[in-house]
C-alpha cells in the first residue's frame, strides 16, 4: 500500500461539518487529518478538535442539527468473550483503556435521515485533549494558506500539517501513559500506531519535532520512532512487498520514493 497525494481541498465530511459549526474554527483530527495528508487510512470514525472555549457551543450546534450523543460501544465481540476465562474483567479492562478518551470527548451519531447515519460516528474533542499547537491567529481565520503556520486554511477549517499533527499525537500518547487508571491503554496504543503510519507513509523524519518546545514529546518520539530508535535499530524499512526479502519488492517505498538499485 502506498501513500496517496495530499488533498488540495477538505473532504466532504469535513466541509459539511464546517458549515454546520460555522463560524467556529474546526481542526480535522485523527484519520480525517491523516487522510488529508496522504496516509491510506479508512475513516471509520470522524474526529475533529475545536478550541476549548468553542467546545460546548460546537456540541450544541451539532445537537441542534440533528446529531445525537451516544456512548461509544467498547464491548468485546461475543464469540471472543466466550473464550475468555473472566469475561466480566476483560470487559472492564477494555472500558478502562478508553475511559480517558470517552470522558474527555463527545461522540455523536449522524442524524437518522443523513446518508452517513449508521456508517460513521463523529467524535468532537477540546484541544486540551487533542494537544494541537494552535496559533493565536486562528481567532480570525482567513482564506489564506500562509496565514497560519503549520496548517492549510480553508475558511473556518484548519487542516493540520505533518509537524503539528505528529506533535499532537505524541502528546496524546504521553498523556495516556500518565493515566494511572489504565495499566495499558488501547487508546494510547492506537494513537501511537497513527504516528507510526505517518512515519511510514509521509515525509516524517527523525527531525520532525526538533522545533517542539515540549522536551517530553521530543524524547518520546526520538526513542520510539526518531534518532535514538534509528541509532539502536537502524533506519526504517519502508519497502512494500507481500513478503519482505521475497524478491518481489516494489521499485518504490511506502512513500512512493524510488528505491536505490
PDB file of C-alpha atoms in Angstrom, residues 1-3 200-201 203 238 240 251-259:
ATOM      1  CA  UNK A   1       0.000   0.000   0.000  1.00  0.00           C
ATOM      2  CA  UNK A   2       1.292   3.444  -0.938  1.00  0.00           C
ATOM      3  CA  UNK A   3       0.603   6.976   0.188  1.00  0.00           C
ATOM      4  CA  UNK A 200       5.965   5.241   7.141  1.00  0.00           C
ATOM      5  CA  UNK A 201       3.851   6.958   4.510  1.00  0.00           C
ATOM      6  CA  UNK A 203       7.884  12.685   4.841  1.00  0.00           C
ATOM      7  CA  UNK A 238       9.676   1.169   4.117  1.00  0.00           C
ATOM      8  CA  UNK A 240       6.437  -2.658   0.022  1.00  0.00           C
ATOM      9  CA  UNK A 251      10.529  -0.447  -7.002  1.00  0.00           C
ATOM     10  CA  UNK A 252       9.231   2.329  -4.724  1.00  0.00           C
ATOM     11  CA  UNK A 253       8.769   2.528  -0.955  1.00  0.00           C
ATOM     12  CA  UNK A 254       5.633   3.273   1.095  1.00  0.00           C
ATOM     13  CA  UNK A 255       6.135   6.981   0.445  1.00  0.00           C
ATOM     14  CA  UNK A 256       6.290   6.471  -3.305  1.00  0.00           C
ATOM     15  CA  UNK A 257      10.015   7.234  -3.471  1.00  0.00           C
ATOM     16  CA  UNK A 258      12.190   5.103  -5.823  1.00  0.00           C
ATOM     17  CA  UNK A 259      14.317   2.519  -4.027  1.00  0.00           C
TER      18      UNK A 259
END
